[in-house]
XYZ file of C-alpha atoms in Angstrom:
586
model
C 15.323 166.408 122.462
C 17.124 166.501 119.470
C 20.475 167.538 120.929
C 20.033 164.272 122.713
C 19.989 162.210 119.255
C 23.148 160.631 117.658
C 24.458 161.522 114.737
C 23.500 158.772 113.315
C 19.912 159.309 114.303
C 20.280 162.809 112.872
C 21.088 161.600 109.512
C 18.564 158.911 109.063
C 16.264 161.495 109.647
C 17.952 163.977 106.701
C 18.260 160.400 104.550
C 14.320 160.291 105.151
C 13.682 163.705 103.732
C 15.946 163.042 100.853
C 13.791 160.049 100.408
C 10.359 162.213 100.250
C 12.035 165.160 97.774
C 13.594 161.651 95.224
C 9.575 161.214 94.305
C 9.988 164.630 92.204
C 12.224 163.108 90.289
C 10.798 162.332 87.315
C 9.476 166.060 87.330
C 13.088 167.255 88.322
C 14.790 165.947 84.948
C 12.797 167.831 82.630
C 13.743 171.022 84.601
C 17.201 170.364 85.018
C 17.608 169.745 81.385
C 15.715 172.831 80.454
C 17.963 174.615 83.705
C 21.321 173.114 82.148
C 19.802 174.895 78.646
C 19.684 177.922 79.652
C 22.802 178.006 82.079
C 24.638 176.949 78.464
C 23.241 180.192 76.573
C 23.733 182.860 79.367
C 27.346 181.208 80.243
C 28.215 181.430 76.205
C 26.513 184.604 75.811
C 29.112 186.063 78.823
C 31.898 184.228 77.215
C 31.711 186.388 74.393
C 30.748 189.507 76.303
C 34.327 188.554 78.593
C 36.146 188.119 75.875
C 35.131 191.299 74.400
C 35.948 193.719 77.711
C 39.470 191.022 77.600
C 40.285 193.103 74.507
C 39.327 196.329 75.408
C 41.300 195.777 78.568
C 44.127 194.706 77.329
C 44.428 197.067 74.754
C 44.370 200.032 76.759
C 47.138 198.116 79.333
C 49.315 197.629 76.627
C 49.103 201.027 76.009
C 50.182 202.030 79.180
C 52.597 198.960 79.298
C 54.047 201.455 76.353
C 54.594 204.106 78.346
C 56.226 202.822 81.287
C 58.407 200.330 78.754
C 58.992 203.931 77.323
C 60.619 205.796 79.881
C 61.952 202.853 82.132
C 64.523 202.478 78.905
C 64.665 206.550 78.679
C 68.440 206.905 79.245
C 68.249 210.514 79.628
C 65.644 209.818 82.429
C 67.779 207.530 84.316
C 70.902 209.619 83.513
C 68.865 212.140 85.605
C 67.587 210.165 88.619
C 70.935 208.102 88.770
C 72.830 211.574 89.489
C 70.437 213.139 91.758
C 71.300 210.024 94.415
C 74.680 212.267 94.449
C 73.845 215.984 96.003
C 74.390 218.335 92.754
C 74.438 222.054 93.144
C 70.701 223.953 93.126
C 71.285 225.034 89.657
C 71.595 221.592 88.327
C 68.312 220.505 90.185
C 66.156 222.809 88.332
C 67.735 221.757 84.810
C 67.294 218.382 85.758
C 63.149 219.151 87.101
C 62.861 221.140 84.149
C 64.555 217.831 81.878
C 61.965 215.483 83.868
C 59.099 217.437 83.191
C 59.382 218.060 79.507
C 60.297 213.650 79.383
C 56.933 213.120 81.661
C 54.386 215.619 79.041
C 55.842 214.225 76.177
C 54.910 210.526 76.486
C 51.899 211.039 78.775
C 48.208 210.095 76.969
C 45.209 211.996 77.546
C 43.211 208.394 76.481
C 44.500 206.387 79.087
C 46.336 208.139 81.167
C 45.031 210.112 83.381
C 48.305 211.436 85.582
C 52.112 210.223 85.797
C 54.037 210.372 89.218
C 57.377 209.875 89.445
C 59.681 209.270 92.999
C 62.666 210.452 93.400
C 65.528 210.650 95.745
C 64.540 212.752 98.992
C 67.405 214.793 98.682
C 66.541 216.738 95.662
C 64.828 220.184 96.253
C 62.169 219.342 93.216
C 60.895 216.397 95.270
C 59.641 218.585 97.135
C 56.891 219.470 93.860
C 54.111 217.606 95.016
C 52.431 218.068 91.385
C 54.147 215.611 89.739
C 57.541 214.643 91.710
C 57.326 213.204 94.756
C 59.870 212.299 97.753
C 60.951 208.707 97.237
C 60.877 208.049 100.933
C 57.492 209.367 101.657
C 56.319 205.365 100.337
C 59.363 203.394 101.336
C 57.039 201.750 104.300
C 54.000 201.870 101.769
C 52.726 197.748 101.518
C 52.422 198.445 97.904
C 55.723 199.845 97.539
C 57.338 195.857 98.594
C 54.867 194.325 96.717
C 56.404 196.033 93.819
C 60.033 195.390 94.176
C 59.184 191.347 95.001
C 56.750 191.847 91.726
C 57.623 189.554 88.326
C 54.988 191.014 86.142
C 57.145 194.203 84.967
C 54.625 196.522 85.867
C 52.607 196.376 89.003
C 49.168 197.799 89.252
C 47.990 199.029 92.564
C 44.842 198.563 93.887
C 42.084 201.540 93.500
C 42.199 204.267 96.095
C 40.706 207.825 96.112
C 42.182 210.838 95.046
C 41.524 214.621 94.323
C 40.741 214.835 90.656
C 41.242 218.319 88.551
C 41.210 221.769 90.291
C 38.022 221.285 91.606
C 38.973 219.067 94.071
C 36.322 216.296 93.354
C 37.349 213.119 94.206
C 37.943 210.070 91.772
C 39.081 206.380 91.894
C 42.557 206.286 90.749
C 44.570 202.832 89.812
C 48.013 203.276 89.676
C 50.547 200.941 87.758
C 54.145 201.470 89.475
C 57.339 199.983 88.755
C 60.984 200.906 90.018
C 63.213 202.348 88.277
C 66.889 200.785 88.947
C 70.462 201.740 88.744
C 70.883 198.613 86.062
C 67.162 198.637 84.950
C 66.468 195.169 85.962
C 68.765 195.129 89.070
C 70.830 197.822 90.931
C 69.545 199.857 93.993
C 66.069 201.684 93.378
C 66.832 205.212 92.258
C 63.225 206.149 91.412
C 59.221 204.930 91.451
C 57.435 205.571 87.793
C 53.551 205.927 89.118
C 51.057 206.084 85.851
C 47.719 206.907 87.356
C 44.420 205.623 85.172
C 40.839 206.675 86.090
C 38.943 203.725 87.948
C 35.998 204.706 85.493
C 37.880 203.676 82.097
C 38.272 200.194 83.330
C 34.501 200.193 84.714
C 33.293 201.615 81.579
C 34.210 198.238 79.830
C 33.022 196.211 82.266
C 29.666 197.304 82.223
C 29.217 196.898 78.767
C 29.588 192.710 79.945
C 26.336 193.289 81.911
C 23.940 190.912 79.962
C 22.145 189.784 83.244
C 19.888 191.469 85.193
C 21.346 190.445 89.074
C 24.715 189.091 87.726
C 28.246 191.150 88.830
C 31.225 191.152 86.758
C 34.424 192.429 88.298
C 38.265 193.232 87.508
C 40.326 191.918 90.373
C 44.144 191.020 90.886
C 45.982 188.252 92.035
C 44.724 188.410 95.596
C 41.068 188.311 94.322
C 40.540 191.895 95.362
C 37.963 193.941 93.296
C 40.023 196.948 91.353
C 36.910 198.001 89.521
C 33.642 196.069 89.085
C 30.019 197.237 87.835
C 29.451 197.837 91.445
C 31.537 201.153 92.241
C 31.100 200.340 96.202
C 32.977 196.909 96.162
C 36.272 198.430 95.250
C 39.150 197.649 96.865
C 37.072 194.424 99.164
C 37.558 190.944 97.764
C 35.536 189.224 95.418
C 32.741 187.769 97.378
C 32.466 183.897 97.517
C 29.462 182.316 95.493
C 28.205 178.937 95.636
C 29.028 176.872 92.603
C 25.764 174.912 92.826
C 23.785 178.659 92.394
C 25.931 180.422 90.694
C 27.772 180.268 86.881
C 31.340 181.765 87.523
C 33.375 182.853 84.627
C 37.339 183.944 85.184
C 39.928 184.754 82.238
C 43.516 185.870 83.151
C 44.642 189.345 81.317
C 47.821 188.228 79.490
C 50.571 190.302 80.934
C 49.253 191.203 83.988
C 48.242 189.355 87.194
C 44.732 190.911 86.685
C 41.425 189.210 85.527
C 38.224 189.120 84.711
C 35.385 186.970 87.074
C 31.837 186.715 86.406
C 29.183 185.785 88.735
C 26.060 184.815 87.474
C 23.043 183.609 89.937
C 21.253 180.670 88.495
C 18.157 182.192 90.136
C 17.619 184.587 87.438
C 17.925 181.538 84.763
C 15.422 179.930 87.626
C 12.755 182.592 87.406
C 12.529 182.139 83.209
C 12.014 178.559 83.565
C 9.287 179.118 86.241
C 7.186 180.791 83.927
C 6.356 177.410 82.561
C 6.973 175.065 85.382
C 4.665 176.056 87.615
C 1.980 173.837 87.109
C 4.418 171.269 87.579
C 6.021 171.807 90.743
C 2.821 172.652 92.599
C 2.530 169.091 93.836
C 5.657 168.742 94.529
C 6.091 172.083 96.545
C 5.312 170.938 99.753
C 7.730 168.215 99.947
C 10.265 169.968 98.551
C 9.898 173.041 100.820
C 10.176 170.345 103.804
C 13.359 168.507 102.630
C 15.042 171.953 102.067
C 13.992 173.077 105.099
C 15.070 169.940 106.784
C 18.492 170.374 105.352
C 18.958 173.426 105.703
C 18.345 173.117 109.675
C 20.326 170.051 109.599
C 23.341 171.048 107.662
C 23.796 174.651 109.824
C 23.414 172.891 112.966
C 25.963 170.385 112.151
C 28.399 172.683 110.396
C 28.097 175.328 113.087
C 29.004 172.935 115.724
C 32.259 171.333 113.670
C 33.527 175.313 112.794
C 33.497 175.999 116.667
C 35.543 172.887 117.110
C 37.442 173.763 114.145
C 38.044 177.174 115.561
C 38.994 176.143 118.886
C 41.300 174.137 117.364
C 43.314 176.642 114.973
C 43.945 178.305 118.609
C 45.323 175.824 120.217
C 47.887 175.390 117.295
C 48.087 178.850 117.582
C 49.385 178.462 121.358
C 46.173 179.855 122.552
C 45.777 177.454 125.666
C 42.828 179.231 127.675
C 40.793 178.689 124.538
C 37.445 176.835 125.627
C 34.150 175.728 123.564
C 30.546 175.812 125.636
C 29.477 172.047 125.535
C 25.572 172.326 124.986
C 25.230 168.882 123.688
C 25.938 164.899 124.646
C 26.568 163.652 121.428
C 30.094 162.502 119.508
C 30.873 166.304 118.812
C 29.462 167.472 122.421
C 31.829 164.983 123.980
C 34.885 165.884 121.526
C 34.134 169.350 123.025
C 34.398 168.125 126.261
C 38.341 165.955 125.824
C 39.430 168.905 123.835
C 38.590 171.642 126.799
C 40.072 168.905 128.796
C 43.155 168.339 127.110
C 44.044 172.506 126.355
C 43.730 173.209 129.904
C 45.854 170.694 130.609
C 48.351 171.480 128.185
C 48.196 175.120 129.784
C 49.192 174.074 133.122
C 52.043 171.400 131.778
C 53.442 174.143 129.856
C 53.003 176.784 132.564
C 54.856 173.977 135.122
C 57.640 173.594 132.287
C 58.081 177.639 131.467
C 58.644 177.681 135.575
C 61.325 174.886 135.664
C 63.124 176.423 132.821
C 63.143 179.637 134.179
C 64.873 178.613 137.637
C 67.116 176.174 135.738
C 68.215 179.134 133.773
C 68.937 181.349 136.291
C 70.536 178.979 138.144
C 72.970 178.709 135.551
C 73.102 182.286 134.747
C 74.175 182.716 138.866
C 76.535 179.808 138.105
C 78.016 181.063 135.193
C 78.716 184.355 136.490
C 80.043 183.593 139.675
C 82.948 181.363 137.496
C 83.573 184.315 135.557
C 84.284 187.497 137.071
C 86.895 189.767 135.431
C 87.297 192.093 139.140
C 88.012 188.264 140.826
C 90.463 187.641 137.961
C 92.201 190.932 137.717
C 92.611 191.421 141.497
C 93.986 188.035 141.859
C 96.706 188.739 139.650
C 97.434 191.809 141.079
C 97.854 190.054 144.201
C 100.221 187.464 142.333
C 102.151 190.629 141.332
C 102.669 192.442 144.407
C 103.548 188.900 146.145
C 106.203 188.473 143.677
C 107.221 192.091 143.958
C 107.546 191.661 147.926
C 109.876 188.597 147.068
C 112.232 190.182 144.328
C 110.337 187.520 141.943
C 110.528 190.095 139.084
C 109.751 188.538 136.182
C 106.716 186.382 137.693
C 105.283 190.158 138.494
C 105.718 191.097 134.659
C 103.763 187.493 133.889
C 101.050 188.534 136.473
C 100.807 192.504 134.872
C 101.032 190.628 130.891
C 98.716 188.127 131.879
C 96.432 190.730 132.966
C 96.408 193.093 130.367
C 95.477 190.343 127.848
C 92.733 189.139 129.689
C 91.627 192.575 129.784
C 92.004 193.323 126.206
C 90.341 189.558 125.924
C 86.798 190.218 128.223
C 87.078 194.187 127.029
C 83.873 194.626 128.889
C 81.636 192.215 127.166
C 82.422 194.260 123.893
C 83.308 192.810 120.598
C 84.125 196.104 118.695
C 87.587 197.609 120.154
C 90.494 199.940 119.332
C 92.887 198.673 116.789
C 95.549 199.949 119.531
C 93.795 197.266 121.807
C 94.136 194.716 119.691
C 97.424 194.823 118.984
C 98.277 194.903 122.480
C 96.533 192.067 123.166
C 98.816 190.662 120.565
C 101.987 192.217 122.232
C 101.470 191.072 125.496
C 100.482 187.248 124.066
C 104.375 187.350 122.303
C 105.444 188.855 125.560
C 104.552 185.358 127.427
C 105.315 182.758 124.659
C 108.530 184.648 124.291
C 109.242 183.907 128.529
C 107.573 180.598 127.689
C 110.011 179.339 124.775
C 113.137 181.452 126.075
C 113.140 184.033 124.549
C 113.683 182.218 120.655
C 110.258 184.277 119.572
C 111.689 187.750 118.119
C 108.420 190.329 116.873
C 107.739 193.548 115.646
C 104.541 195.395 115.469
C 103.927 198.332 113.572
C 101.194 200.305 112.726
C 100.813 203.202 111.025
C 99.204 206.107 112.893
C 96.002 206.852 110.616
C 94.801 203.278 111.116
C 95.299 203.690 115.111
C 92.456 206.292 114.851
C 89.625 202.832 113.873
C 88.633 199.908 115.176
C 87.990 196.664 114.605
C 86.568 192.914 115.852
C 88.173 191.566 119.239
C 90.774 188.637 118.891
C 91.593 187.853 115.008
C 94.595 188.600 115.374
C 95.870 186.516 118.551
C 95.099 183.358 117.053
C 96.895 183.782 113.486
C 99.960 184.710 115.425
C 99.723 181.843 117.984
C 99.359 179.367 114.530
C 102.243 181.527 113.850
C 104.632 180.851 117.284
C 103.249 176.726 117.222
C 103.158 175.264 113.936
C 105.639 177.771 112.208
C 108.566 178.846 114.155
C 108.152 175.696 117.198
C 108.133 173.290 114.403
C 111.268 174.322 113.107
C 114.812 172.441 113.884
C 116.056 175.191 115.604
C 112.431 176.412 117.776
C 113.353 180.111 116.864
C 112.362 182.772 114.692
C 110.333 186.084 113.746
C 107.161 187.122 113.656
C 106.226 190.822 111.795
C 102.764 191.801 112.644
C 101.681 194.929 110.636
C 98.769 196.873 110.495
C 98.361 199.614 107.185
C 95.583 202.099 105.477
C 94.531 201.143 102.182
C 91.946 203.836 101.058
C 88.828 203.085 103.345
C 90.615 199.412 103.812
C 92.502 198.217 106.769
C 95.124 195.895 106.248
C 96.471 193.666 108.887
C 99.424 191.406 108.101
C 100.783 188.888 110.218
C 104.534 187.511 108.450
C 106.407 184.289 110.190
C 109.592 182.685 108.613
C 108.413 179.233 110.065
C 108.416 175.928 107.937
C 105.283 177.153 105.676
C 102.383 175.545 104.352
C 101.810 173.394 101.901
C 99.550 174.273 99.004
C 97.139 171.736 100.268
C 96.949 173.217 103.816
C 96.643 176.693 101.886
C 94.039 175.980 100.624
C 92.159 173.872 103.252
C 92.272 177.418 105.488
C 90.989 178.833 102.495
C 88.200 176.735 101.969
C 86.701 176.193 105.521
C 87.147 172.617 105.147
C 87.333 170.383 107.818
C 90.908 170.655 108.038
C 90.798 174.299 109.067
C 91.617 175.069 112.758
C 88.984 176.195 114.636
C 90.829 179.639 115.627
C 91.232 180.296 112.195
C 87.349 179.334 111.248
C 86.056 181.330 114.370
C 88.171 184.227 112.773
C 86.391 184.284 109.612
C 82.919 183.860 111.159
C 83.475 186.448 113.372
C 84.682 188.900 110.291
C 82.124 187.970 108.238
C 79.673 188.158 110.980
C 80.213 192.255 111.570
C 81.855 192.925 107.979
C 80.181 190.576 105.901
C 81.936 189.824 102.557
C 83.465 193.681 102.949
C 86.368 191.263 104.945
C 88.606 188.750 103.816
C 91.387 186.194 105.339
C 94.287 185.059 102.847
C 97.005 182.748 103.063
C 100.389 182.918 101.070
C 103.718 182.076 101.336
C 106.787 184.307 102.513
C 110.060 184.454 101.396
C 112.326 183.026 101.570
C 110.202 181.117 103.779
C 107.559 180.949 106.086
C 103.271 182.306 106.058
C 101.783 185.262 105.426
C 98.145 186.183 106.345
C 96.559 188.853 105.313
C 93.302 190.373 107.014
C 91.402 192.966 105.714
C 88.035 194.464 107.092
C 87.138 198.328 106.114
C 87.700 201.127 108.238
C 85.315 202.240 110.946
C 85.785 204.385 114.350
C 82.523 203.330 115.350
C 81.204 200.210 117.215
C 79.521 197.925 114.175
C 76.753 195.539 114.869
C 76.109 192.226 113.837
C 74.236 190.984 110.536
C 70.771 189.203 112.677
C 70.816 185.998 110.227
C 74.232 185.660 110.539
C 74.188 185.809 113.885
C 71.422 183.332 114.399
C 72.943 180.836 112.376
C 76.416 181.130 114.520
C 74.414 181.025 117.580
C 72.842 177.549 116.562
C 76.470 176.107 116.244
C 78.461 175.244 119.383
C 81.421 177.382 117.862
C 85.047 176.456 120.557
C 86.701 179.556 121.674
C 89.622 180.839 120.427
C-alpha cells in the first residue's frame, strides 16, 4: 500500500512524526547544551593531543627530509649514478658500489630510519645487489614510481606495504619516502630512485599516544585520504572511512611539508553515553516517541534514497554509453514512473545508435570501395606503360621517356603506402620531376644532384624535397626575364645530421617572404607548410627548414633531419592533431 502513496503523501506522513518527536523539545535543549559541552572539551582536549603527535611527526620527517636533502645535493653521489648511465669497465663498477655504499652508511639514522634503497641504472652489475641497490627498471611501471616524478612536494612518501624485516625474516610495515634523483637535480632525465624506508610502527607509536577516547580512531593518511598508519594496524593502506558529521567530531591538520595529515574521528556516542548517566529520568517519557520518529525516518529516508541511487546509478551508465542498462520498476509513483521514461528512452537510444553505427559503417565502406577503385597504382603504372610502348610503336620517342619519367615519380610518389624511403628514392623522385619541367619549359631548367655516398646508405620522409624545388623551377627561375636557369640540389653528412640543400639563381626572396616561410604564417605555401609538418611529424624539433639567400642571386633552402636507415614512426599527438586538419597535398 505504501508503494502506492505519493511522495507527497509520504512526507506528510515523515512531517507528522517530526511533529510528535518537536514535543521533546523543551527536554532536548538542556541535553544539547550539556551534548555541545562536552563535544567542546573532548574536541579541545584532541586538539592538543593532534597538535602534539603534529610535532612529533614532523620532527622525525624533517629528519628524514635531512637525509634525502643530504644526498640528493651529494655531488659525489650523482657524479656516480650520472656515469653509470654510460657502460664503464667492471673494475670501475665495484669502486663506484663500494663509493655508494660507504655515502648510503654514513648518513643513514638508526632513529628514524630504518633502511635506504637506492635505484640505479639496469646496466650496472651492482644493481644486481638486491641488499641495498636495486635495478632502476624493475619499478619503472610501479604506480608509485609516476606518482613521484608528477610529485611537487620534494619528497614523496609511499603508502605502507609489507616487507621482510631483519634476518629473521619477520615481516613489518614499511613506508617509504622516494624521490628521483636527476641529471640537473630538479630537471634532466632520471638517473636514479633514493628509497628511505621508515618502520610503520614509529609513526603509529605517536599516534596512539592521541588516543584520549575510548571508541574514537585517529589516523595518518595522504593526499588521497588513504590510511598510512592509524591506531588500527588493519586499516593500513584502505581509505579513511566516511563518518557522519551529525555523529561524529572530525579533526584534520595538514603536516607542513608534506601532503600527509592527521584526521580524527570521534563518535559523539561515547560523549552520549556520559550524559545518559543523568538524563535518564528525563528521556523516559519521551522514549517512545522518539524511538517512533527515528524509526519512521529511518524507514523513510532509506526507502527514498535507495530508490533515487538506483536511478542515479542507472544514470552514470548511460553517460557512460552503457545503453542495455535497465532499473526494475516496483513502484507507480513520480520516481517509479521516471524509472519507467528512462528504461524507455536508453533502449531507445540503443537501437538509434545501433541503426546509426550500421549506416556509417556501409557509408564508409562505400567510400573506402570508391576511393580505392580511383586510386590504383597497377591501373596507373600499366597505363603508362601502355602510353610508352604506343609511342615506341610510332617512333614518338620522347612521349615514351614522358610515359617511363612520369612513372617512376609516381612510383617514388605512392612508394607503397610508405612514408619512410631511401634517400636514393627521393632524389630520384626529384630527378625525374626536373626531367619533365625541363621537356615542359624547353629545356631552360639546367640541375645537378649530388650526393655523397655515406648519406645514400639512410633514409628519410617521402616528398620534401619535390616541392622546394618546384617553388624553385616556378617562382625563381620562371619568374625571371629570361625563364632560364639552375637548380643545385645537394644532399651531405654532417656527423649524425643529414643535410639537404636545394640552391636556385632565380629572382630571390624578399626578407619579408623569408621570413613568412619561416614563420608558418599565412603567407607560407602550403607545399612548404606540409613539408615542415611532415618533418616535424617523424623528426620532431631534431629537423629544421631554412631559408637564405644565394649569391649572387637566387634561394637557398636548407633541410636537415638526422640520420636513420630505419623506417621512423610518427609522434601519436602530432599525428592526431595533423589528422584533424584538412592538410592539401603537395
Amino acid at each position: 500500500m505504501l508503494s502506492q502513496l505519493r511522495i507527497q503523501t509520504k512526507l506528510l506522513f515523515a512531517f507528522l512524526a517530526l511533529i510528535a518527536i518537536s514535543a521533546g523539545a523543551v527536554s532536548a535543549i538542556v541535553y544539547r547544551n550539556t551534548v555541545e559541552s562536552m563535544e567542546r572539551r573532548v574536541e579541545q582536549s584532541t586538539e592538543q593531543a593532534i597538535n602534539q603527535a603534529y610535532s612529533f611527526l614532523s620532527y622525525k620527517l624533517n629528519n628524514i627530509k635531512d637525509v634525502s636533502s643530504m644526498l640528493f645535493m651529494h655531488d659525489e653521489l650523482n657524479d656516480i649514478l650520472n656515469r653509470g648511465r654510460y657502460g664503464l669497465r667492471l673494475g670501475d663498477q665495484i669502486d663506484d658500489y663500494n663509493k655508494i655504499l660507504n655515502i648510503l652508511n654514513s648518513v643513514q639514522s638508526g632513529r628514524e630510519i630504518y633502511r635506504i634503497r637506492l635505484y640505479v641504472d639496469s646496466t650496472n652489475i651492482y644493481a644486481r645487489e638486491k641488499s641495498t641497490i636495486f635495478a632502476l627498471g624493475t619499478v619503472r611501471n610501479e604506480p608509485w614510481y609516476g606518482e613521484m616524478l608528477h610529485n611537487s612536494d620534494g619528497i614523496y612518501c609511499r603508502s605502507p606495504y609489507e616487507d621482510e624485516y631483519g634476518r629473521t625474516g619477520a615481516k613489518r610495515n614499511i613506508i617509504s619516502c622516494v624521490r628521483p634523483m636527476r641529471t640537473e637535480q630538479f630537471t634532466g632525465e632520471v638517473m636514479g630512485v633514493l628509497s628511505l624506508e621508515i618502520l610503520e610502527e614509529t609513526f603509529r607509536q605517536i599516534i596512539e599516544e592521541t588516543q584520549n577516547t575510548t571508541t574514537g580512531k585517529v589516523y595518518l593518511a595522504d593526499r588521497t585520504n588513504r590510511i598510512i598508519s592509524s591506531t588500527d594496524e588493519a586499516g593500513n593502506g584502505t581509505v579513511v572511512p566516511l563518518v557522519d558529521l551529525d555523529s561524529h567530531i572530525v579533526i584534520e591538520k595538514p603536516i607542513d611539508g608534506t601532503s600527509w595529515k592527521l584526521i580524527a574521528h570521534i563518535p559523539k556516542s561515547e560523549i552520549y553515553a556520559e550524559v545518559r548517566q543523568w538524563s535518564n529520568e528525563l528521556y523516559l517519557v519521551l522514549s517512545v516517541v522518539i524511538v517512533v520518529g527515528i524509526l519512521a525516518a529511518v524507514a523513510f529516508s532509506h526507502g527514498l534514497t535507495r530508490r533515487i541511487k538506483l536511478l542515479l546509478q542507472q544514470i552514470k551508465m548511460i553517460e557512460s554509453e552503457n545503453w542495455d542498462s535497465q532499473t526494475d520498476v516496483t513502484t507507480h509513483d513520480e520516481i517509479g514512473v521516471l524509472q519507467s521514461h528512462l528504461n524507455q528512452m536508453s533502449e531507445n537510444i540503443r537501437v538509434m545508435i545501433q541503426e546509426k553505427y550500421k549506416t556509417e559503417t556501409q557509408k564508409k565502406a562505400a567510400e573506402l570501395q570508391a576511393l580505392q577503385a580511383q586510386i590504383n597504382p597497377h591501373f596507373l603504372y600499366n597505363t603508362l606503360d601502355l602510353i610508352h610502348w604506343m609511342a615506341m610503336e610510332r617512333g614518338a620517342r620522347e612521349i615514351s621517356e614522358v610515359a617511363v619519367q612520369l612513372s617512376s615519380f609516381f612510383r617514388i610518389s605512392l612508394s607503397q603506402g610508405r612514408d619512410i624511403i631511401p634517400i636514393a628514392d627521393e632524389l630520384e623522385h626529384v630527378r625525374t620531376y626536373l626531367d619533365i619541367q625541363n621537356r615542359r619549359f624547353g629545356g631552360n631548367i639546367r640541375y645537378t644532384i649530388d650526393a655523397s655516398p655515406e648519406a645514400l646508405a639512410f633514409k628519410t620522409v617521402k616528398l620534401v624535397l619535390q616541392p622546394i624545388v618546384e617553388n624553385a623551377v616556378l617562382h625563381g627561375i620562371r619568374e625571371k626575364l629570361g625563364k632560364s636557369g639552375e637548380i643545385a640540389v645537394r644532399c651531405r653528412m654532417h656527423g649524425d645530421v643529414i643535410e639537404f640543400t636545394v640552391e636556385d639563381n632565380g629572382v630571390g626572396m624578399t626578407e619579408e617572404q623569408m621570413r613568412r616561410l619561416a614563420d608558418d604564417s599565412s603567407g607560407a605555401g602550403y607545399g612548404i607548410k606540409n613539408v615542415k609538418e611532415k618533418l616535424a611529424l617523424y623528426f620532431g624539433e631534431e629537423a629544421a627548414v631554412s631559408f637564405e639567400r644565394a649569391d649572387p642571386e637566387g634561394t637557398r633552402v636548407r633541410i636537415r633531419i638526422p640520420a636513420t636507415d630505419r623506417d621512423v614512426r610518427p609522434d601519436e599527438q602530432l599525428y592526431r592533431e595533423a589528422n584533424k586538419r584538412n592538410q592539401p597535398s603537395i
